[in-house]
CSV table of C-alpha atoms in Angstrom, one decimal:
chain,number,residue,atom,x,y,z
A,1,UNK,CA,0.0,0.0,0.0
A,2,UNK,CA,1.4,3.4,-1.1
A,3,UNK,CA,1.0,5.9,1.7
A,4,UNK,CA,1.0,9.7,1.6
A,5,UNK,CA,1.2,11.7,4.8
A,6,UNK,CA,-0.5,15.2,4.5
A,7,UNK,CA,0.1,17.9,7.1
A,8,UNK,CA,-2.1,20.9,7.5
A,9,UNK,CA,-1.0,24.0,9.4
A,10,UNK,CA,-3.0,26.3,11.7
A,11,UNK,CA,-4.4,28.6,9.0
A,12,UNK,CA,-5.4,25.5,7.0
A,13,UNK,CA,-7.6,24.3,9.8
A,14,UNK,CA,-8.6,27.7,11.2
A,15,UNK,CA,-12.3,27.2,10.7
A,16,UNK,CA,-15.0,25.0,9.2
A,17,UNK,CA,-14.6,26.4,5.7
A,18,UNK,CA,-10.8,26.0,5.8
A,19,UNK,CA,-11.2,22.4,7.1
A,20,UNK,CA,-13.6,21.6,4.2
A,21,UNK,CA,-11.0,22.8,1.6
A,22,UNK,CA,-8.4,20.6,3.3
A,23,UNK,CA,-10.8,17.6,3.4
A,24,UNK,CA,-11.3,17.9,-0.4
A,25,UNK,CA,-7.5,17.8,-0.9
A,26,UNK,CA,-7.3,14.7,1.2
A,27,UNK,CA,-10.2,13.0,-0.6
A,28,UNK,CA,-8.7,13.8,-4.0
A,29,UNK,CA,-5.8,11.4,-3.4
A,30,UNK,CA,-6.7,7.8,-2.3
A,31,UNK,CA,-3.1,7.4,-1.2
A,32,UNK,CA,-3.4,10.1,1.5
A,33,UNK,CA,-4.0,7.8,4.5
A,34,UNK,CA,-2.6,9.9,7.3
A,35,UNK,CA,-3.5,13.5,8.0
A,36,UNK,CA,-1.4,15.5,10.5
A,37,UNK,CA,-3.0,18.7,11.8
A,38,UNK,CA,-1.8,21.7,13.8
A,39,UNK,CA,-4.0,23.5,16.3
A,40,UNK,CA,-6.5,25.9,14.7
A,41,UNK,CA,-5.0,29.3,14.0
A,42,UNK,CA,-4.6,31.4,17.1
A,43,UNK,CA,-5.2,28.5,19.6
A,44,UNK,CA,-1.6,27.7,20.3
A,45,UNK,CA,-0.8,31.4,21.1
A,46,UNK,CA,-3.7,31.5,23.5
A,47,UNK,CA,-2.5,28.3,25.1
A,48,UNK,CA,1.0,29.7,25.4
A,49,UNK,CA,-0.4,32.7,27.2
A,50,UNK,CA,-2.2,30.4,29.6
A,51,UNK,CA,1.1,29.0,30.6
A,52,UNK,CA,2.6,32.4,31.6
A,53,UNK,CA,3.1,33.2,35.2
A,54,UNK,CA,1.6,36.7,35.0
A,55,UNK,CA,-1.9,35.5,33.9
A,56,UNK,CA,-4.5,36.2,36.6
A,57,UNK,CA,-7.8,34.4,37.1
A,58,UNK,CA,-9.8,37.0,35.1
A,59,UNK,CA,-7.4,36.8,32.1
A,60,UNK,CA,-7.4,33.0,32.3
A,61,UNK,CA,-11.1,32.9,32.0
A,62,UNK,CA,-10.9,35.2,28.9
A,63,UNK,CA,-8.3,33.0,27.3
A,64,UNK,CA,-10.4,29.8,28.0
A,65,UNK,CA,-13.4,31.4,26.5
A,66,UNK,CA,-11.5,32.5,23.4
A,67,UNK,CA,-10.2,29.0,22.8
A,68,UNK,CA,-13.6,27.5,23.2
A,69,UNK,CA,-15.1,30.0,20.8
A,70,UNK,CA,-12.8,29.0,18.0
A,71,UNK,CA,-13.5,25.3,18.4
A,72,UNK,CA,-17.3,25.6,19.0
A,73,UNK,CA,-17.7,27.7,15.8
A,74,UNK,CA,-16.4,24.7,13.9
A,75,UNK,CA,-18.6,22.3,15.9
A,76,UNK,CA,-21.7,24.4,15.2
A,77,UNK,CA,-21.1,24.2,11.4
A,78,UNK,CA,-20.8,20.5,11.8
A,79,UNK,CA,-24.3,20.4,13.3
A,80,UNK,CA,-23.1,19.5,16.8
A,81,UNK,CA,-22.7,15.7,16.4
A,82,UNK,CA,-23.1,14.3,19.9
A,83,UNK,CA,-19.9,12.2,20.0
A,84,UNK,CA,-17.8,15.0,18.7
A,85,UNK,CA,-19.3,17.5,21.1
A,86,UNK,CA,-18.6,15.2,24.0
A,87,UNK,CA,-14.9,14.7,23.0
A,88,UNK,CA,-14.5,18.5,22.5
A,89,UNK,CA,-16.1,19.3,25.8
A,90,UNK,CA,-13.7,16.9,27.5
A,91,UNK,CA,-10.7,18.4,25.9
A,92,UNK,CA,-11.8,22.0,26.7
A,93,UNK,CA,-12.5,20.9,30.3
A,94,UNK,CA,-9.0,19.5,30.5
A,95,UNK,CA,-7.5,22.7,29.3
A,96,UNK,CA,-9.3,24.6,32.1
A,97,UNK,CA,-8.1,22.0,34.7
A,98,UNK,CA,-4.5,22.1,33.5
A,99,UNK,CA,-4.4,25.9,33.4
A,100,UNK,CA,-5.7,26.0,37.0
A,101,UNK,CA,-3.1,23.4,38.0
A,102,UNK,CA,-0.3,25.3,36.3
A,103,UNK,CA,-1.3,28.6,38.1
A,104,UNK,CA,-0.6,26.8,41.4
A,105,UNK,CA,2.4,24.7,40.5
A,106,UNK,CA,4.4,25.7,37.5
A,107,UNK,CA,6.3,22.8,35.8
A,108,UNK,CA,7.3,21.9,32.2
A,109,UNK,CA,5.4,18.6,32.1
A,110,UNK,CA,2.1,20.3,32.8
A,111,UNK,CA,3.0,23.0,30.4
A,112,UNK,CA,3.5,20.5,27.6
A,113,UNK,CA,0.3,18.7,28.3
A,114,UNK,CA,-1.6,22.0,28.2
A,115,UNK,CA,0.0,23.0,24.9
A,116,UNK,CA,-0.9,19.7,23.4
A,117,UNK,CA,-4.6,20.2,23.7
A,118,UNK,CA,-5.0,22.5,20.7
A,119,UNK,CA,-4.0,19.7,18.3
A,120,UNK,CA,-6.3,17.3,20.1
A,121,UNK,CA,-9.2,19.6,19.3
A,122,UNK,CA,-8.4,20.1,15.7
A,123,UNK,CA,-7.9,16.4,15.0
A,124,UNK,CA,-11.2,15.5,16.4
A,125,UNK,CA,-13.0,18.2,14.4
A,126,UNK,CA,-11.1,17.4,11.1
A,127,UNK,CA,-11.9,13.7,11.4
A,128,UNK,CA,-15.6,14.7,11.8
A,129,UNK,CA,-15.4,16.9,8.6
A,130,UNK,CA,-14.1,13.9,6.7
A,131,UNK,CA,-16.9,11.7,8.0
A,132,UNK,CA,-19.4,14.3,7.1
A,133,UNK,CA,-18.2,13.9,3.5
A,134,UNK,CA,-18.9,10.2,3.6
A,135,UNK,CA,-15.3,9.0,4.3
A,136,UNK,CA,-14.3,6.5,7.0
A,137,UNK,CA,-12.0,8.5,9.3
A,138,UNK,CA,-11.1,8.7,12.9
A,139,UNK,CA,-8.9,10.8,15.2
A,140,UNK,CA,-5.8,8.9,16.5
A,141,UNK,CA,-3.8,10.0,19.5
A,142,UNK,CA,-0.2,10.4,18.2
A,143,UNK,CA,1.1,9.9,21.7
A,144,UNK,CA,0.6,6.2,21.2
A,145,UNK,CA,3.4,6.1,18.6
A,146,UNK,CA,5.4,9.4,18.8
A,147,UNK,CA,7.9,8.3,21.4
A,148,UNK,CA,10.3,11.0,22.7
A,149,UNK,CA,12.7,11.7,25.4
A,150,UNK,CA,11.6,13.6,28.5
A,151,UNK,CA,13.1,17.0,27.5
A,152,UNK,CA,9.8,18.9,27.9
A,153,UNK,CA,9.4,21.9,25.5
A,154,UNK,CA,11.9,20.5,23.0
A,155,UNK,CA,11.6,16.8,23.1
A,156,UNK,CA,13.7,14.6,20.8
A,157,UNK,CA,12.0,11.7,19.0
A,158,UNK,CA,13.2,8.2,19.5
A,159,UNK,CA,13.3,7.1,15.8
A,160,UNK,CA,13.5,3.4,16.2
A,161,UNK,CA,10.7,3.3,18.8
A,162,UNK,CA,8.5,5.5,16.6
A,163,UNK,CA,9.0,3.1,13.7
A,164,UNK,CA,8.1,0.1,15.8
A,165,UNK,CA,5.1,1.7,17.4
A,166,UNK,CA,3.7,2.9,14.1
A,167,UNK,CA,4.1,-0.6,12.6
A,168,UNK,CA,2.2,-2.0,15.6
A,169,UNK,CA,-0.5,0.5,16.2
A,170,UNK,CA,-1.0,2.8,13.2
A,171,UNK,CA,-0.2,0.9,10.0
A,172,UNK,CA,-2.9,-1.7,10.5
A,173,UNK,CA,-5.6,1.0,10.6
A,174,UNK,CA,-4.7,2.6,7.3
A,175,UNK,CA,-6.2,0.1,4.9
A,176,UNK,CA,-9.7,0.6,6.2
A,177,UNK,CA,-9.8,4.3,7.0
A,178,UNK,CA,-8.1,7.7,6.9
A,179,UNK,CA,-6.4,8.6,10.2
A,180,UNK,CA,-6.3,12.1,11.5
A,181,UNK,CA,-3.6,12.7,14.1
A,182,UNK,CA,-1.7,15.5,15.8
A,183,UNK,CA,1.5,17.3,15.0
A,184,UNK,CA,3.9,18.9,17.5
A,185,UNK,CA,3.2,16.4,20.3
A,186,UNK,CA,4.5,13.1,21.6
A,187,UNK,CA,5.0,11.1,24.8
A,188,UNK,CA,7.9,9.8,26.8
A,189,UNK,CA,8.4,6.3,27.9
A,190,UNK,CA,6.3,7.0,31.0
A,191,UNK,CA,3.4,8.3,29.0
A,192,UNK,CA,3.9,11.9,29.9
A,193,UNK,CA,3.0,14.3,27.1
A,194,UNK,CA,5.9,16.1,25.4
A,195,UNK,CA,6.1,18.7,22.7
A,196,UNK,CA,8.7,19.0,19.8
A,197,UNK,CA,9.1,22.8,20.0
A,198,UNK,CA,7.3,25.5,18.0
A,199,UNK,CA,6.9,24.5,14.4
A,200,UNK,CA,7.2,20.8,15.2
A,201,UNK,CA,4.1,19.7,13.3
A,202,UNK,CA,6.0,19.6,10.0
A,203,UNK,CA,8.6,17.4,11.8
A,204,UNK,CA,5.9,15.2,13.2
A,205,UNK,CA,4.5,14.6,9.7
A,206,UNK,CA,8.0,13.7,8.3
A,207,UNK,CA,8.7,11.4,11.2
A,208,UNK,CA,5.4,9.5,10.6
A,209,UNK,CA,6.2,9.4,6.9
A,210,UNK,CA,9.6,7.9,7.7
A,211,UNK,CA,8.1,5.3,10.1
A,212,UNK,CA,5.4,4.3,7.6
A,213,UNK,CA,7.7,4.2,4.6
A,214,UNK,CA,5.5,6.8,2.9
A,215,UNK,CA,6.0,7.7,-0.8
A,216,UNK,CA,5.5,11.4,0.0
A,217,UNK,CA,4.9,13.9,2.7
A,218,UNK,CA,2.8,16.9,1.8
A,219,UNK,CA,3.0,20.2,3.8
A,220,UNK,CA,-0.1,22.2,3.1
A,221,UNK,CA,0.2,25.8,4.3
A,222,UNK,CA,-1.1,29.3,3.2
A,223,UNK,CA,1.4,29.9,0.4
A,224,UNK,CA,1.8,28.1,-2.9
A,225,UNK,CA,5.2,26.6,-2.4
A,226,UNK,CA,8.6,27.9,-1.7
A,227,UNK,CA,9.7,31.2,-3.4
A,228,UNK,CA,13.1,32.6,-4.2
A,229,UNK,CA,12.5,34.8,-1.2
A,230,UNK,CA,9.7,36.2,0.9
A,231,UNK,CA,7.3,37.9,-1.6
A,232,UNK,CA,6.6,40.6,1.0
A,233,UNK,CA,10.2,41.6,0.8
A,234,UNK,CA,10.7,41.3,-2.9
A,235,UNK,CA,7.5,41.5,-5.0
A,236,UNK,CA,9.2,39.8,-7.9
A,237,UNK,CA,10.0,36.7,-6.0
A,238,UNK,CA,9.3,33.6,-8.0
A,239,UNK,CA,7.9,30.2,-7.0
A,240,UNK,CA,10.4,27.3,-7.2
A,241,UNK,CA,8.9,24.2,-8.9
A,242,UNK,CA,11.5,21.8,-7.4
A,243,UNK,CA,14.6,21.9,-5.2
A,244,UNK,CA,17.0,19.4,-3.8
A,245,UNK,CA,17.1,18.2,-0.2
A,246,UNK,CA,20.3,20.0,0.4
A,247,UNK,CA,18.9,23.3,-0.8
A,248,UNK,CA,15.7,22.9,1.1
A,249,UNK,CA,17.6,22.1,4.3
A,250,UNK,CA,19.6,25.3,4.0
A,251,UNK,CA,16.5,27.3,3.2
A,252,UNK,CA,14.6,25.8,6.2
A,253,UNK,CA,17.5,26.3,8.5
A,254,UNK,CA,18.0,29.9,7.5
A,255,UNK,CA,14.5,31.1,7.8
A,256,UNK,CA,12.2,30.0,5.0
A,257,UNK,CA,9.1,29.9,7.2
A,258,UNK,CA,7.0,27.6,5.0
A,259,UNK,CA,9.2,24.7,6.1
A,260,UNK,CA,10.4,23.7,9.6
A,261,UNK,CA,14.1,22.9,9.6
A,262,UNK,CA,13.8,19.5,11.1
A,263,UNK,CA,11.3,18.3,8.4
A,264,UNK,CA,14.0,17.6,6.0
A,265,UNK,CA,15.9,15.2,8.2
A,266,UNK,CA,13.6,12.2,8.1
A,267,UNK,CA,12.9,12.8,4.4
A,268,UNK,CA,16.7,12.8,3.6
A,269,UNK,CA,17.2,9.6,5.6
A,270,UNK,CA,14.6,7.7,3.6
A,271,UNK,CA,14.6,9.8,0.4
A,272,UNK,CA,11.0,10.7,0.8
A,273,UNK,CA,9.9,13.5,-1.5
A,274,UNK,CA,8.2,16.4,0.1
A,275,UNK,CA,5.6,18.7,-1.4
A,276,UNK,CA,4.8,22.2,-0.2
A,277,UNK,CA,1.6,23.8,-1.4
A,278,UNK,CA,-1.3,26.1,-0.5
A,279,UNK,CA,-4.4,24.6,1.0
A,280,UNK,CA,-6.3,27.8,-0.1
A,281,UNK,CA,-5.3,27.4,-3.7
A,282,UNK,CA,-4.1,23.8,-4.4
A,283,UNK,CA,-4.7,24.3,-8.1
A,284,UNK,CA,-1.6,26.6,-8.2
A,285,UNK,CA,0.7,23.7,-7.5
A,286,UNK,CA,3.7,24.1,-5.3
A,287,UNK,CA,7.3,23.0,-4.7
A,288,UNK,CA,8.6,19.4,-4.8
A,289,UNK,CA,11.6,18.7,-2.6
A,290,UNK,CA,13.5,15.7,-4.0
A,291,UNK,CA,16.8,13.8,-3.6
A,292,UNK,CA,17.8,14.7,-7.2
A,293,UNK,CA,16.6,17.6,-9.4
A,294,UNK,CA,17.3,18.5,-13.0
A,295,UNK,CA,18.2,22.1,-12.4
A,296,UNK,CA,20.9,23.2,-10.0
A,297,UNK,CA,21.5,27.0,-10.3
A,298,UNK,CA,24.2,28.8,-8.5
A,299,UNK,CA,21.5,31.0,-6.9
A,300,UNK,CA,18.3,29.4,-5.7
A,301,UNK,CA,16.9,31.7,-3.1
A,302,UNK,CA,17.6,34.3,-0.4
A,303,UNK,CA,16.4,33.5,3.1
A,304,UNK,CA,16.3,35.6,6.2
A,305,UNK,CA,16.0,34.6,9.8
A,306,UNK,CA,15.3,37.4,12.3
A,307,UNK,CA,15.7,37.6,16.1
A,308,UNK,CA,19.3,36.3,16.1
A,309,UNK,CA,21.8,36.6,18.9
A,310,UNK,CA,25.6,37.0,18.5
A,311,UNK,CA,27.6,35.6,21.4
A,312,UNK,CA,31.1,36.9,21.5
A,313,UNK,CA,33.6,35.0,23.7
A,314,UNK,CA,37.0,36.5,24.5
A,315,UNK,CA,39.8,34.7,26.4
A,316,UNK,CA,43.5,34.9,26.3
A,317,UNK,CA,43.5,31.2,27.2
A,318,UNK,CA,42.8,30.5,23.5
A,319,UNK,CA,46.1,31.9,22.4
A,320,UNK,CA,48.2,28.8,21.2
A,321,UNK,CA,46.1,26.6,23.6
A,322,UNK,CA,44.0,23.6,23.3
A,323,UNK,CA,40.6,22.7,24.6
A,324,UNK,CA,38.9,26.1,24.7
A,325,UNK,CA,36.4,25.3,21.9
A,326,UNK,CA,35.8,21.8,23.3
A,327,UNK,CA,34.9,23.3,26.7
A,328,UNK,CA,32.7,26.0,25.1
A,329,UNK,CA,30.7,23.5,23.0
A,330,UNK,CA,30.4,21.1,26.0
A,331,UNK,CA,28.8,23.9,28.0
A,332,UNK,CA,26.4,24.7,25.2
A,333,UNK,CA,25.5,21.1,24.8
A,334,UNK,CA,24.7,20.8,28.5
A,335,UNK,CA,22.2,23.6,28.0
A,336,UNK,CA,20.8,22.0,24.8
A,337,UNK,CA,22.0,25.0,22.7
A,338,UNK,CA,22.6,24.4,19.0
A,339,UNK,CA,25.1,26.8,17.4
A,340,UNK,CA,24.4,28.0,13.8
A,341,UNK,CA,27.5,30.0,12.6
A,342,UNK,CA,30.9,30.3,14.1
A,343,UNK,CA,34.0,32.5,13.4
A,344,UNK,CA,37.2,32.5,15.3
A,345,UNK,CA,40.4,34.6,15.8
A,346,UNK,CA,43.3,34.0,18.1
A,347,UNK,CA,41.5,35.1,21.3
A,348,UNK,CA,37.9,35.5,20.2
A,349,UNK,CA,35.0,33.2,19.2
A,350,UNK,CA,31.8,34.5,17.8
A,351,UNK,CA,28.7,32.3,17.7
A,352,UNK,CA,25.2,32.9,16.3
A,353,UNK,CA,22.2,31.5,18.2
A,354,UNK,CA,18.7,31.4,16.9
A,355,UNK,CA,16.4,33.0,19.6
A,356,UNK,CA,13.3,31.9,17.5
A,357,UNK,CA,14.3,28.4,18.5
A,358,UNK,CA,12.8,28.7,21.9
A,359,UNK,CA,10.9,26.0,23.5
A,360,UNK,CA,7.1,25.3,23.1
A,361,UNK,CA,6.2,27.8,25.8
A,362,UNK,CA,8.3,30.5,24.2
A,363,UNK,CA,11.1,30.4,26.9
A,364,UNK,CA,14.4,31.7,25.6
A,365,UNK,CA,17.3,29.2,25.3
A,366,UNK,CA,19.9,31.8,26.3
A,367,UNK,CA,19.5,31.5,30.1
A,368,UNK,CA,21.3,33.2,32.9
A,369,UNK,CA,22.7,29.9,34.0
A,370,UNK,CA,24.3,29.4,30.6
A,371,UNK,CA,25.9,32.9,30.6
A,372,UNK,CA,27.2,32.4,34.1
A,373,UNK,CA,28.8,29.1,33.2
A,374,UNK,CA,30.4,30.5,30.1
A,375,UNK,CA,31.7,33.5,32.1
A,376,UNK,CA,33.8,31.2,34.3
A,377,UNK,CA,36.3,30.7,31.5
A,378,UNK,CA,35.9,33.7,29.2
A,379,UNK,CA,34.5,37.2,28.8
A,380,UNK,CA,31.0,37.1,27.3
A,381,UNK,CA,29.3,39.8,25.3
A,382,UNK,CA,25.8,39.4,23.9
A,383,UNK,CA,24.5,41.3,20.9
A,384,UNK,CA,20.8,41.1,20.0
A,385,UNK,CA,18.6,42.7,17.3
A,386,UNK,CA,20.4,40.9,14.4
A,387,UNK,CA,19.2,39.0,11.4
A,388,UNK,CA,20.8,36.2,9.4
A,389,UNK,CA,20.6,36.5,5.6
A,390,UNK,CA,21.6,33.5,3.5
A,391,UNK,CA,22.1,33.1,-0.2
A,392,UNK,CA,21.2,29.5,-1.0
A,393,UNK,CA,22.2,27.7,-4.1
A,394,UNK,CA,24.8,25.3,-5.6
A,395,UNK,CA,28.6,25.4,-5.9
A,396,UNK,CA,28.6,28.8,-4.2
A,397,UNK,CA,32.0,28.0,-2.5
A,398,UNK,CA,33.7,27.1,-5.8
A,399,UNK,CA,32.1,29.6,-8.2
A,400,UNK,CA,34.1,32.7,-9.0
A,401,UNK,CA,32.3,36.0,-8.8
A,402,UNK,CA,29.8,35.1,-6.2
A,403,UNK,CA,31.4,37.2,-3.4
A,404,UNK,CA,31.7,40.2,-5.7
A,405,UNK,CA,28.0,40.2,-6.6
A,406,UNK,CA,27.0,39.7,-3.0
A,407,UNK,CA,29.3,42.2,-1.4
A,408,UNK,CA,28.6,45.0,-3.8
A,409,UNK,CA,25.0,44.9,-2.5
A,410,UNK,CA,26.2,44.8,1.1
A,411,UNK,CA,28.6,47.8,0.7
A,412,UNK,CA,26.2,50.3,2.4
A,413,UNK,CA,25.5,48.0,5.3
A,414,UNK,CA,27.4,47.0,8.4
A,415,UNK,CA,28.0,43.3,8.3
A,416,UNK,CA,28.6,41.7,11.7
A,417,UNK,CA,29.6,38.3,10.5
A,418,UNK,CA,30.3,36.4,7.2
A,419,UNK,CA,30.3,32.6,6.9
A,420,UNK,CA,31.1,31.0,3.6
A,421,UNK,CA,32.9,27.8,2.6
A,422,UNK,CA,31.7,25.2,5.0
A,423,UNK,CA,28.8,24.3,2.7
A,424,UNK,CA,28.7,24.6,-1.1
A,425,UNK,CA,25.0,25.6,-0.7
A,426,UNK,CA,25.1,28.8,1.2
A,427,UNK,CA,26.8,32.1,1.9
A,428,UNK,CA,25.6,33.8,5.1
A,429,UNK,CA,25.9,37.3,6.5
A,430,UNK,CA,24.7,38.7,9.8
A,431,UNK,CA,23.3,42.3,9.7
A,432,UNK,CA,21.2,44.5,11.9
A,433,UNK,CA,17.6,43.4,11.9
A,434,UNK,CA,16.4,46.9,11.0
A,435,UNK,CA,18.3,46.5,7.7
A,436,UNK,CA,17.4,42.9,6.9
A,437,UNK,CA,14.4,43.7,4.6
A,438,UNK,CA,16.5,46.2,2.6
A,439,UNK,CA,19.4,43.7,2.3
A,440,UNK,CA,17.1,40.8,1.1
A,441,UNK,CA,15.4,43.0,-1.4
A,442,UNK,CA,18.7,44.3,-2.9
A,443,UNK,CA,20.2,40.8,-3.0
A,444,UNK,CA,17.2,39.4,-4.7
A,445,UNK,CA,17.1,42.2,-7.3
A,446,UNK,CA,20.8,41.7,-8.0
A,447,UNK,CA,20.9,37.9,-8.2
A,448,UNK,CA,17.4,37.0,-9.6
A,449,UNK,CA,15.7,39.9,-11.2
A,450,UNK,CA,18.1,40.7,-14.0
A,451,UNK,CA,16.6,38.0,-16.1
A,452,UNK,CA,13.0,39.0,-15.5
């Protein structure tokens, strides 16, 4: 049996009308057996606010009412089927109970369980929409198969366990019905609910695709594929019909918001093609991400990732010494920090950290404890308000003239860091966030629009 896993983001399941469009997409392909949904648009943000320490009783009631309103509007359009209404009431009641518990005893495990309830609601409702259209469909709790570690807020999937559990519990269901399940969430070996971090629904879909040996993973969002850059920054940005895994990984890592960076990893491991398209306009097509592509241009896209932090570490111990970098990276590893870019001199190391990579509750990864530990063996300076701009393509490191074309655009701007050469697929620069839009627009015009 050929299996396609389709994932629908928050705007794609925002209301009854949006869910209907997505249901038509699912029904148009008999091979789409697994549907992964995010929480309806706006719900996760409301849940995140519920987890915050400053929320008082009155505000908590307002948030609970707003969450219920979004879900009940969809239920009303469905005609209030009794079984669906009962399950939705139970989930909303659990949200209220968890938020009350969290207000009295703050802990990450309860936070994750609370944040997971948005996807529970949308999966129950979307399965009902499919049934309304005459399809056999049911909501499946992904926590039965998405095994993770116990790092609440940014849990790591246990790949082999996910594969085994999907084979045992999920695969047998697919021949008789469509399964609607949740993105973003999992459970540890003790059954405690975990989350994969913000944006983890794409990752969930790819992990399930890998575990089920799917032929394709479809990511349905609110834009028709991946563009040469954000069209809001460059009106002449063009859609990209197909790109390679390597290019897509670079784009996702460096800020292409239509694709979560981790999504590519399971697809690369099993060479599963990934499609990115718009649930609002599926007729426009989209972008296919494949192991091999016919066209490999030098310049494929310009990506930008905002809210970056530059960590400058200074120590005379580095001078003709060994072990400083090892000690630094060991410290970062203990705090679960992933470094993006790095440059070094004799006595300085500069690292970029992605602040948008906070945990599910929005807590920053750059903690006081980390800074204090680093300060024990070097002087630490933190710079915020930066953006990472990446030129993504092929053979960038070995093609003459690339730096000239890029740096003539950057000449009016103060560049804080340059990284090029580690990968043949990117050239990255760090600039002030206030100048990022201008830099992206100018680079796109210089590299892509000459042939328009």
